[in-house]
mmCIF file of C-alpha atoms and ligand atoms in Angstrom:
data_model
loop_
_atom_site.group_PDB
_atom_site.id
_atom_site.type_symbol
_atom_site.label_atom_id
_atom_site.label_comp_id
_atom_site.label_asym_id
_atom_site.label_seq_id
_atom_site.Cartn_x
_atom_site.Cartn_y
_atom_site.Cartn_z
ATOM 1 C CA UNK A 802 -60.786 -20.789 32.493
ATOM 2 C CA UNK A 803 -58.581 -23.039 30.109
ATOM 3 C CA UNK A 804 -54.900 -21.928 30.195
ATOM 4 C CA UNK A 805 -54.949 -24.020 26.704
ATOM 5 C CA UNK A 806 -54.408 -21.978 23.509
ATOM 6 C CA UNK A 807 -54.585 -22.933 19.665
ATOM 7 C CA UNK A 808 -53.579 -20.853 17.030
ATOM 8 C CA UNK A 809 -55.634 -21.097 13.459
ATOM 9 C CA UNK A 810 -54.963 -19.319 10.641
ATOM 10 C CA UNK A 811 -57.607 -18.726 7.992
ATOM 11 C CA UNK A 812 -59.780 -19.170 11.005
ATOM 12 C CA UNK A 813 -63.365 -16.855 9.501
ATOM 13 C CA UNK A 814 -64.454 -19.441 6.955
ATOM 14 C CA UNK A 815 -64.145 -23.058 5.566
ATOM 15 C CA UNK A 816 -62.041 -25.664 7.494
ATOM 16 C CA UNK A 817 -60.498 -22.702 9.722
ATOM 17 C CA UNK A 818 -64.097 -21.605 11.282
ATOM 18 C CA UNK A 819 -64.570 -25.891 11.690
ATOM 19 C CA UNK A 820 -61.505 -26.188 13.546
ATOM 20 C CA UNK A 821 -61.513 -23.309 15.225
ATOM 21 C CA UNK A 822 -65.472 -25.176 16.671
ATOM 22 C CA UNK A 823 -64.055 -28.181 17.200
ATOM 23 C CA UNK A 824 -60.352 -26.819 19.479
ATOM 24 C CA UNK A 825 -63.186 -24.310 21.548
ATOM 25 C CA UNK A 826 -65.445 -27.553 22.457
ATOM 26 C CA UNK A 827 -62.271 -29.115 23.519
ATOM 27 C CA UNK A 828 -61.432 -26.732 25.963
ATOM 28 C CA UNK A 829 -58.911 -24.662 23.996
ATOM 29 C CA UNK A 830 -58.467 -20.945 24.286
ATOM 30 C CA UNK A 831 -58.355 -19.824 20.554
ATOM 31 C CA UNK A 832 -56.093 -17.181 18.846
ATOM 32 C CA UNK A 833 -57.646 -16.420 15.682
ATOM 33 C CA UNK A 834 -55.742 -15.165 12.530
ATOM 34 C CA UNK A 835 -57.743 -13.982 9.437
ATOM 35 C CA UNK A 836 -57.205 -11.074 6.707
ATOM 36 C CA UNK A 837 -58.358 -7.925 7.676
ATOM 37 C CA UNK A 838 -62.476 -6.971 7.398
ATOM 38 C CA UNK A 839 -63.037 -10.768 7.115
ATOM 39 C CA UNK A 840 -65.114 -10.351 10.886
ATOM 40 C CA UNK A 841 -63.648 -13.348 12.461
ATOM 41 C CA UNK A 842 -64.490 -11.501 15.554
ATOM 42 C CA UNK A 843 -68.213 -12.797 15.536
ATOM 43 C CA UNK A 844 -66.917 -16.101 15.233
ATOM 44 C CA UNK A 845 -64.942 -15.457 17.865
ATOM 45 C CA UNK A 846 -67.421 -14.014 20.476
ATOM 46 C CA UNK A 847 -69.988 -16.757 19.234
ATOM 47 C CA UNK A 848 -67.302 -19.873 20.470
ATOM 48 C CA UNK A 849 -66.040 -17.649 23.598
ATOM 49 C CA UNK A 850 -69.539 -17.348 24.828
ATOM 50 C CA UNK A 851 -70.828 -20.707 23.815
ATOM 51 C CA UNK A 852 -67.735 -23.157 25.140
ATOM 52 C CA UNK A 853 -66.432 -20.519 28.026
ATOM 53 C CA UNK A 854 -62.929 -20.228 26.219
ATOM 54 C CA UNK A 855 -61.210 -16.973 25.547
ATOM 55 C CA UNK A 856 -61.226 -15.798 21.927
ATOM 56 C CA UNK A 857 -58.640 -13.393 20.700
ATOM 57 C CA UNK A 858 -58.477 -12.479 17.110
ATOM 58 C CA UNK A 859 -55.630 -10.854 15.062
ATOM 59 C CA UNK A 860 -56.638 -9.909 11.238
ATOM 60 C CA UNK A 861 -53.171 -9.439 9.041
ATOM 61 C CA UNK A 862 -52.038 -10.924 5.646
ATOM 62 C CA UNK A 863 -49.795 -13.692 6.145
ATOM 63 C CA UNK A 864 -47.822 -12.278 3.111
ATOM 64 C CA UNK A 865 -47.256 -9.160 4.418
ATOM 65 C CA UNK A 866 -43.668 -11.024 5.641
ATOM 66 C CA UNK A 867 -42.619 -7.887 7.496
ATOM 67 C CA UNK A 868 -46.013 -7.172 9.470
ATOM 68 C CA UNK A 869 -46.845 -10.994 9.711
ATOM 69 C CA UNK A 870 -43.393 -11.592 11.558
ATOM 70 C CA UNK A 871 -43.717 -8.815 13.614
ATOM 71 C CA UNK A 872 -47.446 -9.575 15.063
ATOM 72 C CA UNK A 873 -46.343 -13.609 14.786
ATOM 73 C CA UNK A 874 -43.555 -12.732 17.464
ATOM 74 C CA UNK A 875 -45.815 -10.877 19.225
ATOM 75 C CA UNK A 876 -48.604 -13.552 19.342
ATOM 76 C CA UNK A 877 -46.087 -16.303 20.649
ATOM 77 C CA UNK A 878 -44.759 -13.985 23.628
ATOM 78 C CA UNK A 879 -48.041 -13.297 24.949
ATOM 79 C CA UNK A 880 -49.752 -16.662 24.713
ATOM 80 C CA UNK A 881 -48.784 -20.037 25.580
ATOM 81 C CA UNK A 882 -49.850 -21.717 22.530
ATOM 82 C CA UNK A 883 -49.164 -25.355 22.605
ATOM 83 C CA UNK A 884 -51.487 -26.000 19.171
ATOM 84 C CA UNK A 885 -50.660 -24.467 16.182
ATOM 85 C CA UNK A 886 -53.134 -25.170 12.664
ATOM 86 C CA UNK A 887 -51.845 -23.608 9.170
ATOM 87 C CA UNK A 888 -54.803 -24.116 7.721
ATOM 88 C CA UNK A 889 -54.833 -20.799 5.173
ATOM 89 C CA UNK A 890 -54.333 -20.993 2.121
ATOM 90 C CA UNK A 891 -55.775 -20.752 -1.412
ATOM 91 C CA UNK A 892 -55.647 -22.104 -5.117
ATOM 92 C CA UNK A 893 -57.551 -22.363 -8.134
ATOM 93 C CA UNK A 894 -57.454 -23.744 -11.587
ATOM 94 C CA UNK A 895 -56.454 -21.813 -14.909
ATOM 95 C CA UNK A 896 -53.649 -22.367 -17.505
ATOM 96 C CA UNK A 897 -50.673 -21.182 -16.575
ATOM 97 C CA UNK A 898 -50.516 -18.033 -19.182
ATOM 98 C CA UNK A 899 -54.152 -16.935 -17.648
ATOM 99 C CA UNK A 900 -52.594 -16.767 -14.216
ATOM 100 C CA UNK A 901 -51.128 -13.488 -13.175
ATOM 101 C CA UNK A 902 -47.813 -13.442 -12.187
ATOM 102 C CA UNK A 903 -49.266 -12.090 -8.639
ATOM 103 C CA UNK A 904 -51.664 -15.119 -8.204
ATOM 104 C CA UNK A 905 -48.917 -17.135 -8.362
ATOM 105 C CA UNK A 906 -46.794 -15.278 -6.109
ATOM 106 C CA UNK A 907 -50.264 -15.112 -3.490
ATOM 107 C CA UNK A 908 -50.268 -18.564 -3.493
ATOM 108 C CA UNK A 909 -46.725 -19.449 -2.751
ATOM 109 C CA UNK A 910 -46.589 -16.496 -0.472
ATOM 110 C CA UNK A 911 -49.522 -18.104 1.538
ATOM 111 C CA UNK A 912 -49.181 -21.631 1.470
ATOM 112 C CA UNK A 913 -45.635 -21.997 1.864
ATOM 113 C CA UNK A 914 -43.491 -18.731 2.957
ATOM 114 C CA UNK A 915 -45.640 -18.266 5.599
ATOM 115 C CA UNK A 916 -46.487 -22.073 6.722
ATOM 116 C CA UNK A 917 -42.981 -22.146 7.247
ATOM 117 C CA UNK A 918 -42.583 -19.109 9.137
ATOM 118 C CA UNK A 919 -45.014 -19.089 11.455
ATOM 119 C CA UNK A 920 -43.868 -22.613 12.663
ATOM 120 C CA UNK A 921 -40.631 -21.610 12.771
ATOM 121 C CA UNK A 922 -41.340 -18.662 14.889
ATOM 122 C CA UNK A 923 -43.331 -20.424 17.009
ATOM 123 C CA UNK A 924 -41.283 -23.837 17.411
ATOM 124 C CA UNK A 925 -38.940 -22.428 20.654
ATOM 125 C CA UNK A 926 -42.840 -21.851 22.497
ATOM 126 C CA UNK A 927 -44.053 -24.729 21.685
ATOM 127 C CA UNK A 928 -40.727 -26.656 22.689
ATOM 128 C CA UNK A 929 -41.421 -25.436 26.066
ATOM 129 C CA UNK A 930 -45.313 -26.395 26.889
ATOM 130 C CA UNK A 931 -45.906 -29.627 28.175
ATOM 131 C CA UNK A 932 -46.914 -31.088 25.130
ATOM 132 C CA UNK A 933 -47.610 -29.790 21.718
ATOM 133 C CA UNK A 934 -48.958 -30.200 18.239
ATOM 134 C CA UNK A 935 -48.466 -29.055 14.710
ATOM 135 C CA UNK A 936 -51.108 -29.790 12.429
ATOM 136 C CA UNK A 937 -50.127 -28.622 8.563
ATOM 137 C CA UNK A 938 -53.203 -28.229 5.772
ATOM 138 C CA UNK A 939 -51.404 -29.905 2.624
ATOM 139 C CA UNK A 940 -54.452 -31.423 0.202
ATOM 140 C CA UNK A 941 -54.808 -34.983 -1.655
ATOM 141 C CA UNK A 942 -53.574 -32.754 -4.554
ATOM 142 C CA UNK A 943 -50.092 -32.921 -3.155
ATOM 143 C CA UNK A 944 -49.731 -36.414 -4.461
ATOM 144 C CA UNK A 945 -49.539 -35.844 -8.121
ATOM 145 C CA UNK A 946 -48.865 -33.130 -10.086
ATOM 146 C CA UNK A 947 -51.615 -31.561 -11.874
ATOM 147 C CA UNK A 948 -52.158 -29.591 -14.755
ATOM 148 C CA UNK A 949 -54.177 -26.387 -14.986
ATOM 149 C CA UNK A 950 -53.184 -26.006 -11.061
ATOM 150 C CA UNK A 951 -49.454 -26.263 -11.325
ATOM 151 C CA UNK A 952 -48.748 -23.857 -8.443
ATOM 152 C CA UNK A 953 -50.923 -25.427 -5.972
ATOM 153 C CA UNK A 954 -50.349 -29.141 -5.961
ATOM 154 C CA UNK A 955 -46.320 -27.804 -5.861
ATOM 155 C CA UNK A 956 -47.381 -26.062 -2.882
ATOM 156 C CA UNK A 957 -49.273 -28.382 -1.101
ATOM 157 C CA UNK A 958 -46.733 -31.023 -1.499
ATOM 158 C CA UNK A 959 -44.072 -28.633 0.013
ATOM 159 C CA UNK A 960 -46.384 -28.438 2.766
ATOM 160 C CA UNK A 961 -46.335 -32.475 3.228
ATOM 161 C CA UNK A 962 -42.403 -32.346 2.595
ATOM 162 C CA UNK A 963 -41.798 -29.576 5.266
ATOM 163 C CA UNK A 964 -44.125 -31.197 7.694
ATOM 164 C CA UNK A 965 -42.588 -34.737 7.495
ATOM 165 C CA UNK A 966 -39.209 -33.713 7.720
ATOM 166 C CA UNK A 967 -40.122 -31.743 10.770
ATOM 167 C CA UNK A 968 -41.797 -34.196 12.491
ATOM 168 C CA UNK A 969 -38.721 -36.433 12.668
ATOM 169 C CA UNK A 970 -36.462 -33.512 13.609
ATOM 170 C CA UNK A 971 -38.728 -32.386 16.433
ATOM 171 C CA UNK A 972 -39.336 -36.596 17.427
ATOM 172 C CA UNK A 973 -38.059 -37.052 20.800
ATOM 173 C CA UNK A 974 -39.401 -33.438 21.701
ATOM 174 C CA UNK A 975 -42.949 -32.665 23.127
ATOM 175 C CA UNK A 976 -44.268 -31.446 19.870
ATOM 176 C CA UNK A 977 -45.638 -33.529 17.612
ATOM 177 C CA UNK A 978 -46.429 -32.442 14.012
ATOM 178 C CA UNK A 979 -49.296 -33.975 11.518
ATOM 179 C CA UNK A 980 -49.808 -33.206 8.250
ATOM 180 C CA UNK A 981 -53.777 -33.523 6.833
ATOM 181 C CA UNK A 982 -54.275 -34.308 3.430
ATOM 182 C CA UNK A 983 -57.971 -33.091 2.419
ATOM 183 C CA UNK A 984 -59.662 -34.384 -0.729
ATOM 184 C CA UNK A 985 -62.514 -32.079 -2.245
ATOM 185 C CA UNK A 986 -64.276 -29.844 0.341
ATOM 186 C CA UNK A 987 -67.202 -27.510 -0.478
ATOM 187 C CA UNK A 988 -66.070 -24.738 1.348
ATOM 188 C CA UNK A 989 -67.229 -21.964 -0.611
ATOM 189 C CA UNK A 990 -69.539 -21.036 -3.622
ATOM 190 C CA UNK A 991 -66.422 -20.767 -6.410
ATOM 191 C CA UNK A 992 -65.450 -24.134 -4.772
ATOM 192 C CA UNK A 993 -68.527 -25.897 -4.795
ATOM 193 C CA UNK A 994 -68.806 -24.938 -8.470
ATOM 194 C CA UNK A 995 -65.737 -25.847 -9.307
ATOM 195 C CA UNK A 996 -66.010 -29.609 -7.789
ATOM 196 C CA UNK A 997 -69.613 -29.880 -8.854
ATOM 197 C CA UNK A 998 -68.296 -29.625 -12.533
ATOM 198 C CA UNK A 999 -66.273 -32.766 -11.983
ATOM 199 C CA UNK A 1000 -67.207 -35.845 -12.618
ATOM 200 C CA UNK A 1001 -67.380 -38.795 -10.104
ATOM 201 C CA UNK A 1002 -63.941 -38.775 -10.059
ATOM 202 C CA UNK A 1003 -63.626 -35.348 -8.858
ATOM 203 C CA UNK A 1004 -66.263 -35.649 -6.187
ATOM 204 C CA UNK A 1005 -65.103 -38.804 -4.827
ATOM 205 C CA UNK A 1006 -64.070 -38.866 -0.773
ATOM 206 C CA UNK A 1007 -66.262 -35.519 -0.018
ATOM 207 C CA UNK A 1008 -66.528 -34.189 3.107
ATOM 208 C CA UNK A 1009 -67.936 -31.933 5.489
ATOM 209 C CA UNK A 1010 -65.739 -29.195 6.915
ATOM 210 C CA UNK A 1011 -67.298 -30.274 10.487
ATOM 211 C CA UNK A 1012 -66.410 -34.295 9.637
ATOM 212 C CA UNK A 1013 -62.740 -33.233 8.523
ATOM 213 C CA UNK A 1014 -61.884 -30.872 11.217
ATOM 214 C CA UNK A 1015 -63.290 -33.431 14.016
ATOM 215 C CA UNK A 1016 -60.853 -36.320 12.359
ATOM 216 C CA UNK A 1017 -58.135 -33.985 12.033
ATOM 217 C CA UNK A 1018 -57.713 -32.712 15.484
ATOM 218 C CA UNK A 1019 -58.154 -36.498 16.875
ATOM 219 C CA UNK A 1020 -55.988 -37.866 14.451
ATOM 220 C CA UNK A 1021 -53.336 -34.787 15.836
ATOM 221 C CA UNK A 1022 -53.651 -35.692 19.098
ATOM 222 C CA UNK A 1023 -52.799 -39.686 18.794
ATOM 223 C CA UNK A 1024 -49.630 -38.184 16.804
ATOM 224 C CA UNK A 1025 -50.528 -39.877 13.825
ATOM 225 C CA UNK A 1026 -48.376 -38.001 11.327
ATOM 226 C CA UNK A 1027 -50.433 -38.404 7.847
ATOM 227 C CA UNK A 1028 -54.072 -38.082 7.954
ATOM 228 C CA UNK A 1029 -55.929 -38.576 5.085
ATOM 229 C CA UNK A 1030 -59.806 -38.370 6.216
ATOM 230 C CA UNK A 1031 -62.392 -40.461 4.261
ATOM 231 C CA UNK A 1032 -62.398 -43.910 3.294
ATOM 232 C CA UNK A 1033 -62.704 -43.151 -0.390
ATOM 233 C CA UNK A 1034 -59.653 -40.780 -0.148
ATOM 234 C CA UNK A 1035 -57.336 -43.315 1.646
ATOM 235 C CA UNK A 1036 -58.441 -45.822 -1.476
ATOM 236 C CA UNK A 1037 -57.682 -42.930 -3.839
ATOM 237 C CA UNK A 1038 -54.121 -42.381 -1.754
ATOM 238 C CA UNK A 1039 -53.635 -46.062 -2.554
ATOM 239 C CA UNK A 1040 -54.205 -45.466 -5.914
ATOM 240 C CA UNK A 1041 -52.081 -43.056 -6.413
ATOM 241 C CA UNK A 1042 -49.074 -44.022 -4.830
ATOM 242 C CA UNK A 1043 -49.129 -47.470 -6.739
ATOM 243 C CA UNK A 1044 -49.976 -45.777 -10.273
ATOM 244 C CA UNK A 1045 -47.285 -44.219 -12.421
ATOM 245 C CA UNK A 1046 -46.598 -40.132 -12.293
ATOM 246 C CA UNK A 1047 -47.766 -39.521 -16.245
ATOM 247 C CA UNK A 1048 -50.649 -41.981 -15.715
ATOM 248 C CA UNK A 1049 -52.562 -40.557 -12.795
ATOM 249 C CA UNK A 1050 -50.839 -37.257 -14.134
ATOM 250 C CA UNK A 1051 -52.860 -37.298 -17.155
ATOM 251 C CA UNK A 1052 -55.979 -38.924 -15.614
ATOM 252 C CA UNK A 1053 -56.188 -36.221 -13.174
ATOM 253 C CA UNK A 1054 -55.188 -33.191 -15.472
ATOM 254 C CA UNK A 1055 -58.248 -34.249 -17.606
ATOM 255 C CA UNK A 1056 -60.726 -33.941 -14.562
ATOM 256 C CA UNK A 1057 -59.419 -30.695 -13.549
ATOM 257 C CA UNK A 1058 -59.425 -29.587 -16.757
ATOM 258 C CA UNK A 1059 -63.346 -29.398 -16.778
ATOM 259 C CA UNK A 1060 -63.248 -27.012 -14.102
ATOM 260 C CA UNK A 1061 -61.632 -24.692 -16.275
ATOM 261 C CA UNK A 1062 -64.670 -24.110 -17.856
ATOM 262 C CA UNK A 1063 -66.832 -23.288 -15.255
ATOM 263 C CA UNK A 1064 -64.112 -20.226 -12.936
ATOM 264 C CA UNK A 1065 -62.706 -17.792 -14.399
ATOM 265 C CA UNK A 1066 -58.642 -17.397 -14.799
ATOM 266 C CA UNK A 1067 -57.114 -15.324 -12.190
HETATM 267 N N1 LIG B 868 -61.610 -26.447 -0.304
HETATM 268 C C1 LIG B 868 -61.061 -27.567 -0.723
HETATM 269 O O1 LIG B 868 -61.625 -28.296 -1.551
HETATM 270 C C2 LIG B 868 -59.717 -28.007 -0.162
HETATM 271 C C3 LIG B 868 -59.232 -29.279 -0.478
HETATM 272 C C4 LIG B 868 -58.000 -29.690 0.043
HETATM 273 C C5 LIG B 868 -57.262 -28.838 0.845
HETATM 274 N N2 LIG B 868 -57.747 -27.602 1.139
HETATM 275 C C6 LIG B 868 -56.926 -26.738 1.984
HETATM 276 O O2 LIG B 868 -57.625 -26.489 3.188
HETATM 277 C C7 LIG B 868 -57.265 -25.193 3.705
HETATM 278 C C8 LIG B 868 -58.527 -24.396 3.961
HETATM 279 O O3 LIG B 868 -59.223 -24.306 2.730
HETATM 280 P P1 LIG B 868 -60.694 -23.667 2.661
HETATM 281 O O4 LIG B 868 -61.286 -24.141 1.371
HETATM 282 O O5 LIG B 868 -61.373 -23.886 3.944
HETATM 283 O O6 LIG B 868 -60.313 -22.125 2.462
HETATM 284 P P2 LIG B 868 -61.266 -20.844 2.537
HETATM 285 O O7 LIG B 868 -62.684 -21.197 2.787
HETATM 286 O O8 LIG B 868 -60.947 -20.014 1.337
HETATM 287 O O9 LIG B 868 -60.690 -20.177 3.846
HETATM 288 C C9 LIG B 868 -59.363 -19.748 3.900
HETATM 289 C C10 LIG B 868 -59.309 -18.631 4.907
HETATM 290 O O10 LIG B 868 -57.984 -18.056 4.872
HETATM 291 C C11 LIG B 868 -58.121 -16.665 4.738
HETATM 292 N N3 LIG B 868 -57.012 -16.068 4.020
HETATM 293 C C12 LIG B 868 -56.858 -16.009 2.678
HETATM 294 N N4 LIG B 868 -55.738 -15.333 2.393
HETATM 295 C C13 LIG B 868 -55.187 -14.951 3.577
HETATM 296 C C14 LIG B 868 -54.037 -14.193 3.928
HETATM 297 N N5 LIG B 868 -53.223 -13.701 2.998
HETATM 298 N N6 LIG B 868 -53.768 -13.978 5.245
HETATM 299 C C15 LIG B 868 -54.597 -14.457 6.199
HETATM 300 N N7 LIG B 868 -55.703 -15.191 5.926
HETATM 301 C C16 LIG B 868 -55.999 -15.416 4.614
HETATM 302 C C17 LIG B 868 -59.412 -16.499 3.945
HETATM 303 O O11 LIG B 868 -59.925 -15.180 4.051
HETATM 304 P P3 LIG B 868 -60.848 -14.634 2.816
HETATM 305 O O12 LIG B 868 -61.984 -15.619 2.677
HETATM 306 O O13 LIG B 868 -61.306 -13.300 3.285
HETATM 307 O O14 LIG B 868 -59.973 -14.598 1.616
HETATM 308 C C18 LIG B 868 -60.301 -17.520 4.579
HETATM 309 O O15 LIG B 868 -60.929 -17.064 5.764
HETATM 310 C C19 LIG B 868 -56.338 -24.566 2.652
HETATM 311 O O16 LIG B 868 -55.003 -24.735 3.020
HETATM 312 C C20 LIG B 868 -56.656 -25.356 1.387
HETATM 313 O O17 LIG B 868 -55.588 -25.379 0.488
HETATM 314 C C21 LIG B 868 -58.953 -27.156 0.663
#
């Protein structure tokens, strides 16, 4: 049996349940971190049975800070985990007076409070495995700002801040940390809705869970620190880092402004 173990957060649906596939059919034993009731554990007795890895699954919220920390700790003494993937997290699109004040506080809690800690809490492991890699979830969102998502795109580019930064503080070290930057992913039914009410625009650079998690985790491995998977999203990276903030700013606002439309505010 492996002695390998990644850690995935978010790890029942979406990209989470992709990489969680694609870590078991490389060998990895997988520690598996979802919300509680969200049955991660038949995911994770399907991939234990099918790739002969072990599958241990731990359902908490990440922004429960005081229970997160404690089973986080807890996690990192028991298991040498040498791969860590903060991949949960969550957004959405309404005007900023239709969001609830908790929304926003859900999605910061998520995507950046506990990003942070869990890597920081598990850093002093992973420092001592022979080697070992961070991969971050930020989003293509994370290079503009948009309206209508505010919160989010703030978030996510925290997330490809933090990760950057990180990387050259830990280079020299045996852990190596990437940061993925996902364009549009139908992940879920209030997602697919949402991106099917875009134009072209909007849809451009869409990919499969499967395709995005099998990039990522190569792309991690090599040590390449950005990965932005798709052709048409590398073009659109392009794009946006030659075009002025309030151009693409209110090119992109516009887009996501259909979407309002078709989800409800939070
Ligand atoms: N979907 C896209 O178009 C897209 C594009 C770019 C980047 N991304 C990023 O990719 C990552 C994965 O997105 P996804 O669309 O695959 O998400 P998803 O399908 O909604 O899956 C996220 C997982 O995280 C879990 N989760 C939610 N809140 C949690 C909490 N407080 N504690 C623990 N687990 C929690 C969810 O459980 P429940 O389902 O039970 O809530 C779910 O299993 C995210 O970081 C997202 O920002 C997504």
């Amino acid at each position: 049996m492996s002695k390998k173990y990644a850690l995935i957060t978010g790890a029942y649906s979406g990209l989470g349940k992709a990489f969680a596939l694609h870590c078991a059919k490389r060998g990895f034993n997988l520690i598996l971190l979802d919300i509680p009731g969200s049955a991660t554990s038949s995911i994770a007795s399907h991939l234990a049975f099918k790739y002969k890895v072990e599958a241990h699954v731990f359902e908490f919220d990440l922004t429960n800070t005081y229970e997160a920390r404690h089973q986080l700790n807890t996690i990192s003494e028991k298991f040498p985990v040498s791969f860590i993937i903060n991949n949960a997290g969550i957004g959405g699109t309404s005007s900023i007076t239709e969001t609830s004040i908790e929304r926003i506080e859900q999605i910061i809690s998520l995507n950046i409070k506990s990003t942070v800690m869990l890597t920081r809490i598990f850093i002093p492991h992973l420092l001592k495995q022979a080697d070992s890699y961070i991969l971050n979830v930020s989003s293509m969102a994370a290079f503009t700002p948009i309206a209508f998502k505010n919160v989010y795109p703030a978030s996510k580019a925290f997330i490809s801040s933090f990760s950057l930064g990180l990387r050259q503080e830990l280079s020299g070290t045996n852990v190596s940390v990437s940061v993925l930057y996902p364009g549009s992913i139908m992940t879920n039914f209030s997602v697919a809705k949402r991106i099917m009410s875009l134009g072209a625009l909007g849809r451009m650079g869409l990919l499969s869970t499967d395709e995005i998690a099998a990039i990522a985790i190569r792309k991690t491995f090599s040590k390449k620190a950005i990965i932005i998977p798709g052709m048409a999203n590398r073009i659109n990276y392009l794009l946006m880092s030659l075009l002025p903030v309030e151009f693409k700013l209110r090119i992109v606002s516009r887009e996501i402004k259909k979407e309002t439309r078709v989800v409800p505010s939070f």
